[in-house]
mmCIF file of C-alpha atoms in Angstrom:
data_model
loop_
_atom_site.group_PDB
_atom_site.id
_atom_site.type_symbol
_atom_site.label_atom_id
_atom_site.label_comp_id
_atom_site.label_asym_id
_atom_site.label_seq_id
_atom_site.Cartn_x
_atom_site.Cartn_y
_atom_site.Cartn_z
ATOM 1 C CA UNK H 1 16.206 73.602 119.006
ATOM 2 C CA UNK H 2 18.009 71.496 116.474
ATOM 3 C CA UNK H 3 21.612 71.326 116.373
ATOM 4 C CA UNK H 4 23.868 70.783 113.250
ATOM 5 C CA UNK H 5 27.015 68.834 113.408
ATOM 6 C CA UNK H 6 29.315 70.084 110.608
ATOM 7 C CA UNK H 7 30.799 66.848 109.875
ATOM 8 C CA UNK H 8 34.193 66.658 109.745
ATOM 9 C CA UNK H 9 36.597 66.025 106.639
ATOM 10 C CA UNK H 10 38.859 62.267 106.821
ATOM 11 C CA UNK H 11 41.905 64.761 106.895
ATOM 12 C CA UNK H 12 40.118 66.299 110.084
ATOM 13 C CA UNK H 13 39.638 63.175 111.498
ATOM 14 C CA UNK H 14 43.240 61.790 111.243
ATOM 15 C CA UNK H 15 44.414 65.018 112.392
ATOM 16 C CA UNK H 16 42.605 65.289 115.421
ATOM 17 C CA UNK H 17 43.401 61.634 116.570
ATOM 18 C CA UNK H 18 46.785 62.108 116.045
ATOM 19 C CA UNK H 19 46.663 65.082 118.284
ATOM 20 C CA UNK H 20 45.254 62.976 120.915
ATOM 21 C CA UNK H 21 47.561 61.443 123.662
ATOM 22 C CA UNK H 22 51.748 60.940 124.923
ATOM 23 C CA UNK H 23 53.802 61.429 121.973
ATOM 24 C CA UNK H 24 54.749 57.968 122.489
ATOM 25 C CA UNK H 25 51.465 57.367 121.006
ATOM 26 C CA UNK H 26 52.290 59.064 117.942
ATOM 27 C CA UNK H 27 56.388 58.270 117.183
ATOM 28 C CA UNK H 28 58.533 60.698 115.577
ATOM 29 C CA UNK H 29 62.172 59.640 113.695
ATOM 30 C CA UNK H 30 64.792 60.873 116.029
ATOM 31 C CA UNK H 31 68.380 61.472 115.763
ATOM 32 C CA UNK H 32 70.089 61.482 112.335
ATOM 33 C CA UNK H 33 69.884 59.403 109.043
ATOM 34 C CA UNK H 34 73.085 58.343 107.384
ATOM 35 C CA UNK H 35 75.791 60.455 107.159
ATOM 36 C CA UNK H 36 75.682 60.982 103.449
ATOM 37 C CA UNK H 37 72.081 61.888 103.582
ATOM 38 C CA UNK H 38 72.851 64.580 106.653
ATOM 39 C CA UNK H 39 75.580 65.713 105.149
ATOM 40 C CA UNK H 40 75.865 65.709 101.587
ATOM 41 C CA UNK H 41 79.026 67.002 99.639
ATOM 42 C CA UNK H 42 81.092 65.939 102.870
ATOM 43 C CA UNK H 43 83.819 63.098 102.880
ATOM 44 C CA UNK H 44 83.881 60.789 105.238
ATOM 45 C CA UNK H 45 84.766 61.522 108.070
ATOM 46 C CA UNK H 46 88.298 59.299 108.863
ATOM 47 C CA UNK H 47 88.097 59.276 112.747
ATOM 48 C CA UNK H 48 88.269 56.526 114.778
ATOM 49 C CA UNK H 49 85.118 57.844 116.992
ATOM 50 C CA UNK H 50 83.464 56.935 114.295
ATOM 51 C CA UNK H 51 81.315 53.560 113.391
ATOM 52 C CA UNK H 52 80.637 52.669 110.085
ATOM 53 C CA UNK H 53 77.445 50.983 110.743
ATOM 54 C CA UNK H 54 76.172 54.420 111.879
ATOM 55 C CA UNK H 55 77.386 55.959 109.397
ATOM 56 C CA UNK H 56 75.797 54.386 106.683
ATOM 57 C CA UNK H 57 72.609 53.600 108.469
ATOM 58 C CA UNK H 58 72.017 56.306 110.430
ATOM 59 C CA UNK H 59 71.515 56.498 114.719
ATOM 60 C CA UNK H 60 68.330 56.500 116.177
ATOM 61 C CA UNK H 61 70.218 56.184 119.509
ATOM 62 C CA UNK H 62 69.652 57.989 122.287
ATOM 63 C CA UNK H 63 72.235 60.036 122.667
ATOM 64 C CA UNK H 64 72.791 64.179 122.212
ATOM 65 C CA UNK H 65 73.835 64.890 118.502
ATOM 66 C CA UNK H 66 77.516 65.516 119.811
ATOM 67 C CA UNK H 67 77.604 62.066 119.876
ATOM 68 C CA UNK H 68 75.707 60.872 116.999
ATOM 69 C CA UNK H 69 77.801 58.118 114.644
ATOM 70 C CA UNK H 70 80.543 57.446 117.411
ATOM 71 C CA UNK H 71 81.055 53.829 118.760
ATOM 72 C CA UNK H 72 80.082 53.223 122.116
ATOM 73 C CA UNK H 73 83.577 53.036 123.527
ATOM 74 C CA UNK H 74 83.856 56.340 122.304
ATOM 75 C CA UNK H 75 81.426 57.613 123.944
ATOM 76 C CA UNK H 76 82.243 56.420 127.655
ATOM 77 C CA UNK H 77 86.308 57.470 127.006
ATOM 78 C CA UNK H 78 84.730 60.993 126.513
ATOM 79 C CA UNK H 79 82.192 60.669 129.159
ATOM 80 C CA UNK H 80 84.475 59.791 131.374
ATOM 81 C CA UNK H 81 86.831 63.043 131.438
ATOM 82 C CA UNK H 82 84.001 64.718 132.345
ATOM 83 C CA UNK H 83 81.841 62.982 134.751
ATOM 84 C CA UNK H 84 81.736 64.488 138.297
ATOM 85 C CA UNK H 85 82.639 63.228 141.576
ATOM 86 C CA UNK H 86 79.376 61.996 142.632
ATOM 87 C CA UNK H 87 78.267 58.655 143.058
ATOM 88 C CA UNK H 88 74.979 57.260 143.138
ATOM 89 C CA UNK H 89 73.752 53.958 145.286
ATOM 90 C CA UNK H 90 70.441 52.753 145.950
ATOM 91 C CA UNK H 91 68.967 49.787 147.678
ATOM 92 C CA UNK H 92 67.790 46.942 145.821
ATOM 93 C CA UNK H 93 66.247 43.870 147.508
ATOM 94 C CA UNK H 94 63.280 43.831 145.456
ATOM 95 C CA UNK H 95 64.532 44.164 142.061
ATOM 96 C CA UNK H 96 63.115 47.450 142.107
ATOM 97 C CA UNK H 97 61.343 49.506 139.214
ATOM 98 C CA UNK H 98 62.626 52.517 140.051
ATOM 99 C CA UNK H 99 66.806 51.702 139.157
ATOM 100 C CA UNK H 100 66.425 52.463 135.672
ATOM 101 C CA UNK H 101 64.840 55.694 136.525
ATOM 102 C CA UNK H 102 68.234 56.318 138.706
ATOM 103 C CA UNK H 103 70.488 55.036 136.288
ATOM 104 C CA UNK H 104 69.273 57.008 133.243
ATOM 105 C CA UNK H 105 69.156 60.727 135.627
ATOM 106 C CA UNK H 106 73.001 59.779 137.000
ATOM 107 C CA UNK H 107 74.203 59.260 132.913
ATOM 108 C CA UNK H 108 72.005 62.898 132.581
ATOM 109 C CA UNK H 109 73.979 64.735 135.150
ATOM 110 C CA UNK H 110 77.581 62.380 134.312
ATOM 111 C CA UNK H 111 77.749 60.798 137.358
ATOM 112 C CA UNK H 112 80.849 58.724 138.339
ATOM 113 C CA UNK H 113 78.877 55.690 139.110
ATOM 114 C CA UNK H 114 75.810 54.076 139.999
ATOM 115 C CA UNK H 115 76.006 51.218 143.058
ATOM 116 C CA UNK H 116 73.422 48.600 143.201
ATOM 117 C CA UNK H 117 73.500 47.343 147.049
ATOM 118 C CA UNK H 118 71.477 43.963 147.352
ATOM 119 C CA UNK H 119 70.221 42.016 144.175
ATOM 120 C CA UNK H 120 72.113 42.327 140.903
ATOM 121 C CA UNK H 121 69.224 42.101 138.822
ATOM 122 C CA UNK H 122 66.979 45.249 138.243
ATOM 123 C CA UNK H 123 64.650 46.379 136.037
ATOM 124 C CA UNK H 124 66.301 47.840 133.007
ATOM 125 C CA UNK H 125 63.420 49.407 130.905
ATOM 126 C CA UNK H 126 63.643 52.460 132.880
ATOM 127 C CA UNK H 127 67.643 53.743 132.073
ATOM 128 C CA UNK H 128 66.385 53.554 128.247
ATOM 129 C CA UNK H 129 70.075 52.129 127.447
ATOM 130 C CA UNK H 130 71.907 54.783 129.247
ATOM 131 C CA UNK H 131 73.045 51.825 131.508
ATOM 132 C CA UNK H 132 75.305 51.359 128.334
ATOM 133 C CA UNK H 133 77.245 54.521 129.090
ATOM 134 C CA UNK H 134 76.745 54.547 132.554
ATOM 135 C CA UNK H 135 79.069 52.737 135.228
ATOM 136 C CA UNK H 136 77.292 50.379 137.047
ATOM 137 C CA UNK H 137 78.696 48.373 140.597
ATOM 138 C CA UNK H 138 76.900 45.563 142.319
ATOM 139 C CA UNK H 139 77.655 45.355 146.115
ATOM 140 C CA UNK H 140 76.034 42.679 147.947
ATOM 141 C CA UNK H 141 74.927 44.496 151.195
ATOM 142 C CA UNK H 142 75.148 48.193 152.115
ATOM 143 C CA UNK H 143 78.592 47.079 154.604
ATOM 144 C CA UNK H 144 80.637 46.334 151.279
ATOM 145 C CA UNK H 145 78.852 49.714 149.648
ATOM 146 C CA UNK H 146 80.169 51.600 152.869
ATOM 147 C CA UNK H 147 83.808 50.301 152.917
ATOM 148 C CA UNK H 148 84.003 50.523 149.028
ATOM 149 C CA UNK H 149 83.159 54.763 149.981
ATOM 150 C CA UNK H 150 85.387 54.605 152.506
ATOM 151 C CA UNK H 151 88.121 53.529 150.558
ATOM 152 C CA UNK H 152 87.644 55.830 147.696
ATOM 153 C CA UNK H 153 87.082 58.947 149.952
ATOM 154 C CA UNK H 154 83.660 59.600 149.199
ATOM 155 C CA UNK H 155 80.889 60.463 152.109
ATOM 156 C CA UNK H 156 77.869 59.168 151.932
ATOM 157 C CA UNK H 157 74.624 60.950 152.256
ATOM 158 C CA UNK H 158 71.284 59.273 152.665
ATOM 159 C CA UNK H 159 68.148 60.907 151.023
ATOM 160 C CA UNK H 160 64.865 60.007 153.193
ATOM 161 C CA UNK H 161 62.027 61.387 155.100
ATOM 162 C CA UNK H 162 62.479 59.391 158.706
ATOM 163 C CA UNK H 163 62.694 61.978 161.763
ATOM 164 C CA UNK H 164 65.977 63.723 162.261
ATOM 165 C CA UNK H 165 66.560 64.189 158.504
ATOM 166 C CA UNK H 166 68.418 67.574 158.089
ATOM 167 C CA UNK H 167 66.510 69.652 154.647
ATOM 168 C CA UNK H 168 68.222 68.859 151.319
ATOM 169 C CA UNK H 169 67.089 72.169 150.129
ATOM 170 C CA UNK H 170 69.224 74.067 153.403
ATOM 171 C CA UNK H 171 72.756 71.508 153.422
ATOM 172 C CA UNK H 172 75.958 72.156 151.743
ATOM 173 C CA UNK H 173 76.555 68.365 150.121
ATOM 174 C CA UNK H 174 79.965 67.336 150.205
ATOM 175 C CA UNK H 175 81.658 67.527 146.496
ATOM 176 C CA UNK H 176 83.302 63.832 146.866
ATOM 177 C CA UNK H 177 79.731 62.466 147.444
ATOM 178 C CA UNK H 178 77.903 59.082 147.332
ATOM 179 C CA UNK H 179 73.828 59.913 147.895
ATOM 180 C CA UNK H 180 72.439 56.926 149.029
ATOM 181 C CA UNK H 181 68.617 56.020 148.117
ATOM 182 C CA UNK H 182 66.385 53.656 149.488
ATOM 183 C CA UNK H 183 63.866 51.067 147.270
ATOM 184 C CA UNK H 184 60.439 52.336 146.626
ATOM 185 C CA UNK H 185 58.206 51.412 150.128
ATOM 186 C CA UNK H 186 60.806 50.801 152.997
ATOM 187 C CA UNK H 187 63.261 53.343 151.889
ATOM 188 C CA UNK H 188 66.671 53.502 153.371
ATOM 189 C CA UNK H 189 67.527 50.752 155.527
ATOM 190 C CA UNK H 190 68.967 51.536 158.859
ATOM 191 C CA UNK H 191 72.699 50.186 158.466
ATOM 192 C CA UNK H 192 72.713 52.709 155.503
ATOM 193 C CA UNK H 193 71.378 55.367 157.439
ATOM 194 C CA UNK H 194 73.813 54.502 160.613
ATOM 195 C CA UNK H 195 76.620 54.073 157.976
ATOM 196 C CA UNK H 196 76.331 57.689 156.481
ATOM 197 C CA UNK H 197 77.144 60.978 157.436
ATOM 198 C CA UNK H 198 73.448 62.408 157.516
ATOM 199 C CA UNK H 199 70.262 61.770 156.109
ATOM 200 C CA UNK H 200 68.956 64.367 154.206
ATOM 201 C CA UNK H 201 65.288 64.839 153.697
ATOM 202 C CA UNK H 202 62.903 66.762 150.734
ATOM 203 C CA UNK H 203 60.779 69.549 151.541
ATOM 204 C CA UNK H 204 57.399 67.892 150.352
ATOM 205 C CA UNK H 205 53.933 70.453 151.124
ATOM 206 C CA UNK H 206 50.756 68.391 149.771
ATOM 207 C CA UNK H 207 48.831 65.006 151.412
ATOM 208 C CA UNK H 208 51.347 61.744 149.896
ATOM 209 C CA UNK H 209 53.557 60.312 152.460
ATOM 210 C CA UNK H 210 56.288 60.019 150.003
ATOM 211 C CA UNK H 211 57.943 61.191 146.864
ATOM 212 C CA UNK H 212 58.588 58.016 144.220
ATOM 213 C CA UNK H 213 61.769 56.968 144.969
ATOM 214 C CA UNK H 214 63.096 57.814 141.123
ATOM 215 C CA UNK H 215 62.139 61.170 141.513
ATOM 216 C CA UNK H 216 63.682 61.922 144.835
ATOM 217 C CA UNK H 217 66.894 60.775 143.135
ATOM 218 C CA UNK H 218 66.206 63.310 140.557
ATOM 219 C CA UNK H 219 65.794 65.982 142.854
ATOM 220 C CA UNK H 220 68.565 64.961 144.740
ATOM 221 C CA UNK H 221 71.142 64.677 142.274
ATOM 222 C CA UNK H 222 70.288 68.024 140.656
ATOM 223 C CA UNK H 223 70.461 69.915 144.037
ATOM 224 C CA UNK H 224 74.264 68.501 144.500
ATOM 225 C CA UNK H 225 74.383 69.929 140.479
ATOM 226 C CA UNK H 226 73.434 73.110 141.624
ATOM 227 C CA UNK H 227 76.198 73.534 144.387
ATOM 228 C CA UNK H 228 79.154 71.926 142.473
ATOM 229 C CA UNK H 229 78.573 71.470 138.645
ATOM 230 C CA UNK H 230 80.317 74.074 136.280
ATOM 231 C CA UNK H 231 77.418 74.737 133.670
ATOM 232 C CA UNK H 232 79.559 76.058 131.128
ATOM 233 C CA UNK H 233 79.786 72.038 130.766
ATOM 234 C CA UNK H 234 76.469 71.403 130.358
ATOM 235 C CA UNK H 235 75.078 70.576 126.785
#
């Protein structure tokens, strides 16, 4: 039997390989052109908030449209009547991948702050600039970390898998929180795990020994969301 290939059209073609792959592939314009163009017939609007770059070039940033054309300042002064009492820290002595992954979740869910306990530098691909809106301390070993907590009345949770972890999924966390996370591999160090109140673990049902230490951040964060966040808040 012969078989007949109905070639396709150039239109076809393009089509179809633009259908193919991440969207990252294929990028789309996002966020808002200038303000004249998105809003035509409007004045300007005379607010400090406001930059005038943006404004008359437009911001690709990434940012949710309630804060589309304000300065950056602006932004964190708002941000920061409404970010939560939960802190984020995690464990960096190999200037670890996984940060920026941290750093952008904890600016998703308005976290106070995000503590880097070791080296200073980290991989900052991963936050996707939300490190700009996000604060950020540097401790130099997880004893400063634990006084700093101390002295701000926050207790500290660790999030790992070792034996005698309670379930994450079954424990009230504490509302004035810092969740402590350990760098991909080793995972929380012992002093951190001696220095905290427990050491919470994730329910995890399939063959890996571990969950990526980004993720597990993720998860963590969201279940301490769940418990204490008002979601009338939420975007």
């Amino acid at each position: 039997m012969t078989s007949h290939n109905t070639p396709q059209s150039e239109v076809e073609k393009a089509e179809s390989e633009q259908s193919v792959g991440p969207t990252e592939w294929n990028p789309r314009p996002v966020g808002l052109g200038p303000w004249a163009e998105e809003h035509p017939g409007q004045p300007l609007p005379d607010d400090p908030r406001y930059d005038p770059v943006l404004l008359a070039e437009g911001d690709r940033r990434n940012v949710v449209d309630h804060y589309r054309y304000w300065r950056r300042e602006a932004i964190v002064e708002d941000l920061d009547t409404k970010r939560h009492p939960l802190h984020i820290a995690i464990e960096n002595f190999e200037n670890d991948a996984n940060i920026g992954t941290v750093v952008r979740t904890a600016n998703a869910f308005a976290a106070s702050m995000v503590h880097i306990v070791g080296r200073s530098r980290w991989n900052r691909r991963g936050a996707m600039v939300t490190d700009r809106y996000q604060h950020l301390m540097h401790h130099p070993d997880v004893d400063h970390l634990l006084k700093w907590a101390r002295e701000n009345g926050l207790i500290v949770v660790a999030i790992d898998n070792t034996p005698g972890c309670v379930p994450l999924e079954t424990t009230d966390l504490p509302r004035n929180c810092l969740l402590l996370f350990g760098q991909e591999g080793p995972g929380v160090t012992e002093a951190a795990q001696q220095g905290a109140l427990m050491t919470c673990s994730i329910a995890q049902f399939g063959s890996t020994r571990s969950i990526n230490a980004g993720v597990a951040a993720g998860i963590a964060m969201h279940a301490w969301i769940r418990q204490h966040a008002d979601y009338g808040n939420s975007w």
